[in-house]
Coordinates of C-alpha atoms in Angstrom, one line a residue:
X176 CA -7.2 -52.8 -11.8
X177 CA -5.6 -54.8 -9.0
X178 CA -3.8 -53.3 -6.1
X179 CA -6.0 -50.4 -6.6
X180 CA -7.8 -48.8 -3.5
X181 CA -9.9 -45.8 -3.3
X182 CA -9.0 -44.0 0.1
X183 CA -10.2 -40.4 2.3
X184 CA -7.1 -38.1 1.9
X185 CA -7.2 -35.6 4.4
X186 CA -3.5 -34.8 3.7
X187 CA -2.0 -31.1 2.5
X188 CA -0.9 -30.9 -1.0
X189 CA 2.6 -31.8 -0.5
X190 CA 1.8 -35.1 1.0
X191 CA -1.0 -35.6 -1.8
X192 CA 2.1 -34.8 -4.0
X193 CA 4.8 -37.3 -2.2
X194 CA 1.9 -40.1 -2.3
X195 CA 1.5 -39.9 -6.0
X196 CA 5.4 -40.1 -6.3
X197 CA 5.2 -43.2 -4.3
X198 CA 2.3 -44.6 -6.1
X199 CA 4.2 -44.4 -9.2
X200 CA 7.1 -46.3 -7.9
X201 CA 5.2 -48.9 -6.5
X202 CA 2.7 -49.5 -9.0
X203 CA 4.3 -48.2 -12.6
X204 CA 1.4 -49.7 -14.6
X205 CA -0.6 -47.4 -13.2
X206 CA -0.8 -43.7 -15.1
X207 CA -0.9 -40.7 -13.8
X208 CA -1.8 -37.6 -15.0
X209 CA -0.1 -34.6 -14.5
X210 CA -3.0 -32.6 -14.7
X211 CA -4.5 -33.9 -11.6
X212 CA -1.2 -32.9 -9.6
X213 CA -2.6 -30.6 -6.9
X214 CA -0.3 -27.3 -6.7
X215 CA 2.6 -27.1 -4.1
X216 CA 1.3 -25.8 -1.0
X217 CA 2.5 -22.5 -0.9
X218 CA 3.4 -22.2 2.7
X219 CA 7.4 -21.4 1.8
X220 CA 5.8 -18.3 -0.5
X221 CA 3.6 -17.0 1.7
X222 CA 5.7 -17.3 5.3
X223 CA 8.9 -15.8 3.7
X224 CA 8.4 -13.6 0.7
X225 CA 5.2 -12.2 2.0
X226 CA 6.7 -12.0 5.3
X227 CA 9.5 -9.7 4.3
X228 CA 7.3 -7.8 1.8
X229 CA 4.6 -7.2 5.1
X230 CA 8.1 -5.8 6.9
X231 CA 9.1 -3.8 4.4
X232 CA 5.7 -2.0 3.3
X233 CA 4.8 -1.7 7.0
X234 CA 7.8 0.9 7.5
X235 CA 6.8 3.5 5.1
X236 CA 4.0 3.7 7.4
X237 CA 6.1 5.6 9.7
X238 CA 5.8 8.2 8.0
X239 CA 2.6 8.7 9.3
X240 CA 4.1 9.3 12.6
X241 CA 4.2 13.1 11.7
X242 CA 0.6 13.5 11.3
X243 CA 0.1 13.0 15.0
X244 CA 3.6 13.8 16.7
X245 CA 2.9 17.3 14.7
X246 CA -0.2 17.6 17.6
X247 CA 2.2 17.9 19.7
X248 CA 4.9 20.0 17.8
X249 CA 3.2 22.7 17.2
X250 CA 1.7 25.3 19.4
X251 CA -1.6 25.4 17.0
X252 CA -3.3 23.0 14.5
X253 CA -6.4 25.2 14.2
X254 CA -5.9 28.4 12.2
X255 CA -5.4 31.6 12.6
X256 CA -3.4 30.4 16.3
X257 CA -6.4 28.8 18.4
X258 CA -4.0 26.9 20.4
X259 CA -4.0 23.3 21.1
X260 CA -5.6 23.6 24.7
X261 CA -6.0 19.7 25.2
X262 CA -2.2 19.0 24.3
X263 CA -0.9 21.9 26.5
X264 CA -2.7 20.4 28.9
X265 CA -1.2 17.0 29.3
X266 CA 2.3 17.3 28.0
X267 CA 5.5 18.4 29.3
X268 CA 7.0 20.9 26.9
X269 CA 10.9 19.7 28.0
X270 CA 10.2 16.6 26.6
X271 CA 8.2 17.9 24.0
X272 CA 9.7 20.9 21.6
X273 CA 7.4 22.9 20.6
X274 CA 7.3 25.3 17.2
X275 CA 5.6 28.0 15.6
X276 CA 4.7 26.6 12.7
X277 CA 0.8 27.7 11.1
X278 CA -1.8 25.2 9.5
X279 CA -0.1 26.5 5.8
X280 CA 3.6 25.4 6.8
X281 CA 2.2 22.3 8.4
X282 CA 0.5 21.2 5.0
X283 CA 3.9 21.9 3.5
X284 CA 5.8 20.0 5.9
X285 CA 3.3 17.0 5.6
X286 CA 3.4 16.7 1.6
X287 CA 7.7 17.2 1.5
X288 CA 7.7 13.6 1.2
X289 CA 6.0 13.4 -1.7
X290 CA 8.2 16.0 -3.3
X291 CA 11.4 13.5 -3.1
X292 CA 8.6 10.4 -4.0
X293 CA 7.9 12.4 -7.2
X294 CA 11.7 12.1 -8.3
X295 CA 12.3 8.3 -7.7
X296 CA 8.9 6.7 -9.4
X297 CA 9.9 6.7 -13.0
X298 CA 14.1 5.8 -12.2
X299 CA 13.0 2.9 -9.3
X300 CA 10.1 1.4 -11.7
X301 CA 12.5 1.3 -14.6
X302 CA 15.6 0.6 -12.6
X303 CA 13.7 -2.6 -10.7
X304 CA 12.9 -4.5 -13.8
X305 CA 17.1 -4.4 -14.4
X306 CA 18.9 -4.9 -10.7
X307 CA 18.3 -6.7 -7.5
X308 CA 15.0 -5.9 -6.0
X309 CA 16.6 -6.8 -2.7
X310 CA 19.5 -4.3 -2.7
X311 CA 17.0 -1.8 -3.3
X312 CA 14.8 -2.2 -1.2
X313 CA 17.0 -2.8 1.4
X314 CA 19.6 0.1 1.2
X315 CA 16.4 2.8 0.4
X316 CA 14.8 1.2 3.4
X317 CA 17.7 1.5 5.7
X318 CA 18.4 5.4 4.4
X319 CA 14.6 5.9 5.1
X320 CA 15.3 4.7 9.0
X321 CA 18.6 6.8 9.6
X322 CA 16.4 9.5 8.3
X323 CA 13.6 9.1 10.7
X324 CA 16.8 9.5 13.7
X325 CA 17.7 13.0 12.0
X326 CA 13.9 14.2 12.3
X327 CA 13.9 15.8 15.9
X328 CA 17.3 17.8 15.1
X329 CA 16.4 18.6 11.4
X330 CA 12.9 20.0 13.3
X331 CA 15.1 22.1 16.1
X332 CA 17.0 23.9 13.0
X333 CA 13.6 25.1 11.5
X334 CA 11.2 24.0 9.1
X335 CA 13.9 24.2 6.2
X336 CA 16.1 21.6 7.6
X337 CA 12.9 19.6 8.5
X338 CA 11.6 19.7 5.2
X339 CA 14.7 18.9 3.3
X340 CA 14.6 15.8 5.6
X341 CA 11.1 15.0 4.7
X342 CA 12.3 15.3 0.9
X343 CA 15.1 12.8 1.3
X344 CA 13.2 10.1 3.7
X345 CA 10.4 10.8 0.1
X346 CA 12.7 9.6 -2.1
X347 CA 14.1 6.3 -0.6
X348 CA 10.0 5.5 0.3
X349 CA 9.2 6.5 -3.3
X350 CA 11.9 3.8 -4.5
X351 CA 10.1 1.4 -1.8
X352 CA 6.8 1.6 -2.9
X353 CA 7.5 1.2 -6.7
X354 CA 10.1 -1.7 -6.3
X355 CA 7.8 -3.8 -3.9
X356 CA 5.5 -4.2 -6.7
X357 CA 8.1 -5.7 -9.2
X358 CA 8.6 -8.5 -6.3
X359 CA 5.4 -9.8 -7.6
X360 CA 5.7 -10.0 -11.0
X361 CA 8.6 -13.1 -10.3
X362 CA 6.9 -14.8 -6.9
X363 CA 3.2 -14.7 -7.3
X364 CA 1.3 -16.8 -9.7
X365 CA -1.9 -15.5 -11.3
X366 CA -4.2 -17.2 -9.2
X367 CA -2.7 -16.3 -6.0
X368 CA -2.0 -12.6 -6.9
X369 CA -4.9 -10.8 -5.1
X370 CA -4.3 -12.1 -1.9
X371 CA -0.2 -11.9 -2.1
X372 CA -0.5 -8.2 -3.4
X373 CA -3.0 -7.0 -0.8
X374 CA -0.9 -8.6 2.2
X375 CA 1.9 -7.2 1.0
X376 CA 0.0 -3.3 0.4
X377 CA -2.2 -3.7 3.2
X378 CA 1.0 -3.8 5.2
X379 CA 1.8 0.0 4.9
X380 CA -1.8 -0.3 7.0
X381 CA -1.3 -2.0 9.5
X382 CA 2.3 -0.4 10.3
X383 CA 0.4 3.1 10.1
X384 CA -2.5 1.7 13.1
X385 CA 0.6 0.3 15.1
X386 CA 2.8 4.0 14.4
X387 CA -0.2 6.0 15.6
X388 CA -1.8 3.5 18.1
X389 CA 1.6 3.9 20.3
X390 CA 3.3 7.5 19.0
X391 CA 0.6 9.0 21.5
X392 CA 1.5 7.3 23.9
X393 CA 5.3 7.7 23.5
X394 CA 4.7 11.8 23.2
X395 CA 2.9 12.0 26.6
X396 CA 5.4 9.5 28.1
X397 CA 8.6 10.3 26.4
X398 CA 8.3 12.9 24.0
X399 CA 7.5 13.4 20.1
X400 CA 11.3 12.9 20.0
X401 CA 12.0 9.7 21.0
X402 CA 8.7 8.5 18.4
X403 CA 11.1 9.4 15.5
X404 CA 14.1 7.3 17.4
X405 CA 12.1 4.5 17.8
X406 CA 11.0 3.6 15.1
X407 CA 14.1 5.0 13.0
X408 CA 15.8 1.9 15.1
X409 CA 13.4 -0.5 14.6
X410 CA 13.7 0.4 11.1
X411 CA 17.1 0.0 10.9
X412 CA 17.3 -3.7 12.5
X413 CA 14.3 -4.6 9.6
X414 CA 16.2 -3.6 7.4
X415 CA 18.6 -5.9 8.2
X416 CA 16.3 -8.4 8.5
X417 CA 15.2 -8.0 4.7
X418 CA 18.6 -9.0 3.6
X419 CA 19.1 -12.0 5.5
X420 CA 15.2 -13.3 4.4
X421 CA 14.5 -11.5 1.0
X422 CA 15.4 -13.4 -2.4
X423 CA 14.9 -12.1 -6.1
X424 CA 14.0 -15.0 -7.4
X425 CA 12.2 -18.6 -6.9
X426 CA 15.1 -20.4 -7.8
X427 CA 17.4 -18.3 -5.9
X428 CA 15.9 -19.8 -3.1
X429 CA 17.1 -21.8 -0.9
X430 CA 14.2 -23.1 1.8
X431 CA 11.3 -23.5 -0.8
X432 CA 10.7 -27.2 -1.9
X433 CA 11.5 -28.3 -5.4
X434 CA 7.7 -28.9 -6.5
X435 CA 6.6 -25.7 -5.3
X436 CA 9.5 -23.8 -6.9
X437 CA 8.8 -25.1 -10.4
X438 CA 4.6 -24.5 -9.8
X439 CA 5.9 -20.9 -9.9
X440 CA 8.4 -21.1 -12.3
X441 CA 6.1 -22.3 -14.7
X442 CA 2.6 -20.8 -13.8
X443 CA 4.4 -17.6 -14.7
X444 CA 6.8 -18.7 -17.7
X445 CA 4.9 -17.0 -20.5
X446 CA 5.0 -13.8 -18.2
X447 CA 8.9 -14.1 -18.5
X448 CA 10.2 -10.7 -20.5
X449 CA 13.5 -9.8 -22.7
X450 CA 15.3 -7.1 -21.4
X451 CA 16.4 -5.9 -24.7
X452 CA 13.7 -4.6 -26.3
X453 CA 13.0 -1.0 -26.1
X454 CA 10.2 0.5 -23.4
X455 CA 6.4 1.3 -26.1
X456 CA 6.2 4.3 -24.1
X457 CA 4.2 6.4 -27.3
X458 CA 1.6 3.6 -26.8
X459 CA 1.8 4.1 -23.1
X460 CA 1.3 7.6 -23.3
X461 CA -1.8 7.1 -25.8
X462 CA -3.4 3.8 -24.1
X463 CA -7.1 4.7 -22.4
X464 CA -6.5 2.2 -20.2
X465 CA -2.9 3.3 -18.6
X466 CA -4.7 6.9 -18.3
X467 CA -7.4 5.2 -16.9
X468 CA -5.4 3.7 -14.2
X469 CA -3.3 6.9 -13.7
X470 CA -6.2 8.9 -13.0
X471 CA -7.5 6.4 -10.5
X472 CA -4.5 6.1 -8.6
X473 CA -5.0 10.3 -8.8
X474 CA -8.1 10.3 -6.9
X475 CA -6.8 7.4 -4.8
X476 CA -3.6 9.6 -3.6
X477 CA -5.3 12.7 -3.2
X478 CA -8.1 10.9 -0.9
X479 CA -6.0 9.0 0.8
X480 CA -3.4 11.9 1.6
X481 CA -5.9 13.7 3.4
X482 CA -7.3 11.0 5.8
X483 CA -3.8 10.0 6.4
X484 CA -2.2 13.4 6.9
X485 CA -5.4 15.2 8.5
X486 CA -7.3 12.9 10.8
X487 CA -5.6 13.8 13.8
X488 CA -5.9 17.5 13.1
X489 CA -9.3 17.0 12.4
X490 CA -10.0 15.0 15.6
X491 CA -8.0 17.4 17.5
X492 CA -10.3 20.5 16.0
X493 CA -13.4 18.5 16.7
X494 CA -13.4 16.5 19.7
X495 CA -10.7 18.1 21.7
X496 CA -8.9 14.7 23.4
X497 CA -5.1 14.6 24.6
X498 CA -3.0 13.1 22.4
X499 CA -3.0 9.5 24.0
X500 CA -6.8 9.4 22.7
X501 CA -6.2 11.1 19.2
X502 CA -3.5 8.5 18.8
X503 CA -6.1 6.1 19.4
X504 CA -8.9 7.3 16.9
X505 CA -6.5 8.4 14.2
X506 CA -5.1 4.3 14.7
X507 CA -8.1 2.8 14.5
X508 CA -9.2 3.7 10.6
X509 CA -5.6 2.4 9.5
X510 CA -6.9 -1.0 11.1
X511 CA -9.8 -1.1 9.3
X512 CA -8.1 0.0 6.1
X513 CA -5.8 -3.2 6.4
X514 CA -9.1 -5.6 6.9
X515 CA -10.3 -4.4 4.0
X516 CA -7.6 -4.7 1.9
X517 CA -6.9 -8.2 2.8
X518 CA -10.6 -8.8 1.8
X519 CA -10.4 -7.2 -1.5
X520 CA -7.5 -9.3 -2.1
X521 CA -9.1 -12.6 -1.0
X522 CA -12.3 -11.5 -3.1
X523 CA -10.5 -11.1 -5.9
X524 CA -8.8 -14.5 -5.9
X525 CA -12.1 -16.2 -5.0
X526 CA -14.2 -14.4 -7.3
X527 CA -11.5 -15.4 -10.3
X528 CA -11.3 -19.2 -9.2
X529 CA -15.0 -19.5 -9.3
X530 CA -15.4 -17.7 -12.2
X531 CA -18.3 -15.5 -10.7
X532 CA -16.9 -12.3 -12.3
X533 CA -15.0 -11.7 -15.4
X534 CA -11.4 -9.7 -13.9
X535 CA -12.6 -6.7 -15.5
X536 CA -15.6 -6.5 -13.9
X537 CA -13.8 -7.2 -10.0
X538 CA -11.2 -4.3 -10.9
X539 CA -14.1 -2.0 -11.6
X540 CA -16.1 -2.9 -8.5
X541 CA -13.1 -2.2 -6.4
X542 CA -12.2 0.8 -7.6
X543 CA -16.2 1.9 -7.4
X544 CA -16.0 0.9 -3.6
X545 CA -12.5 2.5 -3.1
X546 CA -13.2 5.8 -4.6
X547 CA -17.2 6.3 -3.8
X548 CA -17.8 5.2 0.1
X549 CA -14.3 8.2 1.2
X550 CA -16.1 11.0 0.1
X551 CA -19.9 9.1 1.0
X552 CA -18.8 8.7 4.5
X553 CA -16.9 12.5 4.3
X554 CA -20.1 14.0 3.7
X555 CA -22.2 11.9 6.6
X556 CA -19.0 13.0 8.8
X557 CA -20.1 16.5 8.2
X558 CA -24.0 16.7 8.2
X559 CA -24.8 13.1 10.1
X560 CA -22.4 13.0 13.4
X561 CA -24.4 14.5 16.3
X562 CA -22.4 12.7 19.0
X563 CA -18.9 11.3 19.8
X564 CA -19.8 7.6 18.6
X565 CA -21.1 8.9 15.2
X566 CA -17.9 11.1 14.5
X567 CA -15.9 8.2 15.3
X568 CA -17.8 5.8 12.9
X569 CA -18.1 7.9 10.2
X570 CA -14.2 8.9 10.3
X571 CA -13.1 5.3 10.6
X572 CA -15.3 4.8 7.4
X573 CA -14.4 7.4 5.7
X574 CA -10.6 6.5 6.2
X575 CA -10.2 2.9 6.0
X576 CA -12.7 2.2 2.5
X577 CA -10.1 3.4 0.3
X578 CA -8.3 0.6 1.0
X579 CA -10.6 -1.4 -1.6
X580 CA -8.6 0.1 -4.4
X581 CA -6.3 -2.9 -4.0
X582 CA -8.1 -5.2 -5.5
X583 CA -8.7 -2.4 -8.2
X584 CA -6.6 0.4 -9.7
X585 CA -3.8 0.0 -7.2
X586 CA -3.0 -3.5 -8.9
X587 CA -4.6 -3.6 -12.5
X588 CA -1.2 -2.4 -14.3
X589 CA -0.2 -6.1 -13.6
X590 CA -3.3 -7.7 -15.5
X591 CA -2.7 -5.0 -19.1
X592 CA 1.3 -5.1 -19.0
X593 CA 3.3 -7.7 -16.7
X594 CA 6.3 -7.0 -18.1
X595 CA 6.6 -3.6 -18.2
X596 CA 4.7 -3.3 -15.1
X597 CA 7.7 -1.6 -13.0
X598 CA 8.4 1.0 -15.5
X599 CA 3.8 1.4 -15.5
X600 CA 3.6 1.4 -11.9
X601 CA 6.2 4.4 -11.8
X602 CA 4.1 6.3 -14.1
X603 CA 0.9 6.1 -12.7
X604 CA 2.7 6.0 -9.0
X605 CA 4.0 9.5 -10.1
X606 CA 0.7 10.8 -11.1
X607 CA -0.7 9.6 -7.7
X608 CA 1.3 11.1 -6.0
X609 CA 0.7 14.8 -7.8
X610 CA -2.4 14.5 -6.4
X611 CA -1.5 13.2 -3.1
X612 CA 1.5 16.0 -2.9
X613 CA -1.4 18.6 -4.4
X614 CA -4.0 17.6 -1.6
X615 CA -2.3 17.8 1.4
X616 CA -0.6 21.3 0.9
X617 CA -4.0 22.7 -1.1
X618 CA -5.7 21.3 2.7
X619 CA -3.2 23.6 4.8
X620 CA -4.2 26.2 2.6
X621 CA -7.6 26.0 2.8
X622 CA -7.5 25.4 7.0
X623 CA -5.2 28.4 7.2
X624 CA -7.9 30.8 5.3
X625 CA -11.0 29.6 5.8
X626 CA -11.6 27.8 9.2
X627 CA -15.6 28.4 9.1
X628 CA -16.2 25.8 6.2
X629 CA -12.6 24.2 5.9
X630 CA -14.0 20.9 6.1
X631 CA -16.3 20.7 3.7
X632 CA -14.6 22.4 0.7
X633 CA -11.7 19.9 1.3
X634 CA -14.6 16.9 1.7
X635 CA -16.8 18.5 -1.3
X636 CA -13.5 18.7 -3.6
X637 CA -12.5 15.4 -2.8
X638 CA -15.7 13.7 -3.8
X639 CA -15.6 15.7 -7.4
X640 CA -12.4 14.3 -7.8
X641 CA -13.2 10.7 -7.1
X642 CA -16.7 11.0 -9.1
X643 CA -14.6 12.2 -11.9
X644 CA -11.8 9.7 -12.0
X645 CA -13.8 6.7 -11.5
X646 CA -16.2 7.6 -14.8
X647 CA -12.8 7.5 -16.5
X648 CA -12.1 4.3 -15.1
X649 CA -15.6 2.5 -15.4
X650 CA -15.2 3.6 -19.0
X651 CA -12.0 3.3 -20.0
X652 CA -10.5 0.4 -17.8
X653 CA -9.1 -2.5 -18.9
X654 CA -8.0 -6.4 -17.3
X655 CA -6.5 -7.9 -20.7
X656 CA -3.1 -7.6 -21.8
X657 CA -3.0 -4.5 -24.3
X658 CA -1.0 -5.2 -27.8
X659 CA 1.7 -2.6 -27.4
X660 CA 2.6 -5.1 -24.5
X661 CA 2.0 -8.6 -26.0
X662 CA 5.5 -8.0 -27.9
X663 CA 8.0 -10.0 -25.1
X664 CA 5.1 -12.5 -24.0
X665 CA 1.9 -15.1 -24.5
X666 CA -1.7 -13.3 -23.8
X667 CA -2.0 -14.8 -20.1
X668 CA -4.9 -14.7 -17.8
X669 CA -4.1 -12.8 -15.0

């Protein structure tokens, strides 16, 4: 064939792309095959969408903020009223309120959020499948932030106001964390799903390891107070942000290029639904495999409830540092936890493009990891930490594995029902969060009463849970589209 030279391409896919388009105005006896077409780079996708997504999920990690500031709230963490000696000793109590609230009214206080969660699953999950992910997200994300301002005076008129607080700042999160999944179902193809879903999850992460890594420092230099104003201001200029950055669609679009906007478009085109027909929620309730995910996300929420919520209590019961350093250990687990959910999703994608592991099989090894190594390394906390190093491993272990899940349970309602996956992720969201909500008040109980062996009927409960659950899973899981859900679409991989 004349004119035709073989050459060493070491350009990106969009100039592979613009080649072929020039080859085929130059030389139009020459055919190409669409086939061969690399996909679009997807450098727009992932330095936007994902960009705001990361912004967005990272926020809700504020809530975390209470875990620690609460250290320095109250006047004891321990039960029964052993004070917090370290604390007194380094704050400055002007700066730094300080309540009489027990280890019972502190679990309460810590699982409000979830109360308000519990009421917006279901309404956001259905709700995001109908109006504009962005206005959603973005008004519930800016009521979350003025919410976070309110904190210190709703704490100074008791633990009433505070908890109603907590309740309200619950349900604009709760509508946050279901309609951030929807985002996916119109930007992310199949193949680059596990990695765009775990940066966007593992965000809630790495904005908990950046809340705690500087609350303690803000407490001993400015007060608990001023944690809650900070980042209720910072929330409230993000917020603004997502607006300005977000889109709801591909095509909406305007700073994506035209090849990668229609390798989207039409890598998810059988995934495309009808919003007329009815929700199959009878076969819903009576899958195995929606129970099976329901139940995971259950042991997933209850586990992670407690090494969110409890870690600085339990460092501040154990190794009796000032809050600068608690801020420090309880931080460090959340960075782990993002690592590892960035690798689950990476693992995911690779082990799907190579075709090393049918999906099934990757969903179930994630959620084997996520739910088995918390309570593993719970129990080596307990009976295996003879010094400060060993505590400190085994509680960064113990906190951060969970974060696996997302290449499992925390993302497999996309692979049985895309379409109705806002509406699914509501539902087994909800159910989570029972067990989240359930865990973290059944913990203050348990502290409040028992202060001997606290710690390892709240460990020893948690692993029965998770061994439980994931049977279920292993068992029952599924990775294929279910027929109740192959009514408004094509049987795609995903």
């Amino acid at each position: 064939m004349s004119g035709y030279r073989v050459m060493n391409l070491t350009a990106d896919c969009q100039e592979v792309s613009n080649l072929l388009e020039d080859c085929k105005t130059h030389t139009p006896h020459l055919k190409i095959q669409e086939k061969w077409r690399p996909n679009p780079s997807s450098k727009k996708r992932r330095n936007w969408n994902p960009l705001c997504e990361w912004i967005t999920s990272s926020l809700p990690g504020k809530r975390t903020c209470l875990s620690l500031t609460m250290v320095a709230m109250v006047n004891s963490t321990d039960a029964h009223g052993l004070a917090n000696t370290t604390t007194e000793e380094h704050l400055d109590h002007n700066k730094n309120p300080v309540y009489n609230w027990n280890p019972q009214i502190q679990g309460f206080i810590f699982s409000s959020i979830f109360y308000g969660a519990l009421i917006t699953q279901i309404p956001a999950g259905y709700l995001s499948e109908k109006y504009s992910i962005k206005k959603m997200i973005g008004f519930a994300f800016l009521l979350s932030s003025l919410l976070s301002l309110l904190m210190p005076m709703a704490a100074e008129g008791g633990e009433a106001f505070l908890l109603a607080c907590r309740v309200a700042q619950g349900a604009a999160q709760g509508s946050i964390s279901i309609a951030q999944h929807v985002v996916w179902v119109k930007w992310a193809p199949p193949l680059e799903r596990g990695r765009l879903t775990s940066l966007s999850l593992s965000g809630i992460l790495l904005g908990s390891f950046v809340v705690l890594l500087v609350t303690g420092f803000i407490c001993q230099s400015l007060g608990w107070p001023m944690a809650f104003y900070i980042f209720g201001a910072c929330g409230c200029a993000l917020s603004l942000l997502w607006f300005v950055l977000f889109y709801d669609d591909p095509k909406d679009h305007p700073c994506i290029s035209i090849s990668e906007k229609e390798y989207i478009l039409s890598s998810l085109s059988q995934q495309v639904s009808s919003r007329t027909q009815s929700l199959p929620i009878k076969a819903m309730i009576k899958s195995l495999p929606v129970w099976a995910i329901a139940l995971g996300s259950f042991a997933f929420h209850w586990t992670n409830n407690i090494m969110v919520f409890y870690t600085p209590t339990f460092i501040n019961s154990k190794l009796r540092v000032n809050i600068k350093e608690n801020g420090l250990l309880s931080a460090l687990p959340s960075l782990f936890a993002w690592s590892f959910g960035i690798l689950a999703g990476h693992l995911t994608d690779f082990f799907l493009s190579r075709n090393i592991l049918r999906l099934v099989t990757i969903r179930k090894l994630f959620n084997t990891l996520g739910l088995l190594l918390p309570p593993f390394f719970s129990v080596c906390l307990l009976y295996w930490s003879f010094s400060f190093s060993s505590i400190t491993v085994f509680l960064i272990l113990a906190s951060s594995t969970g974060a696996f899940c997302m290449g499992g349970v925390l993302i497999n309602g996309l692979d049985i029902a895309p379409s109705y996956y806002g509406f699914l992720k509501g539902i087994t969201t909800l159910i989570g969060m029972i067990g989240g909500l359930t865990s973290s008040t059944l913990c203050g109980v348990i502290l409040n009463q028992d202060p001997e062996s606290a710690w390892f009927k709240i460990f020893f409960l948690m692993a029965v849970i998770n061994v439980i659950c994931l049977l279920f899973c292993l068992v029952f899981g599924k990775a294929e589209i279910q027929d109740w859900a192959k009514d408004r679409q094509e049987h795609t991989r995903l």
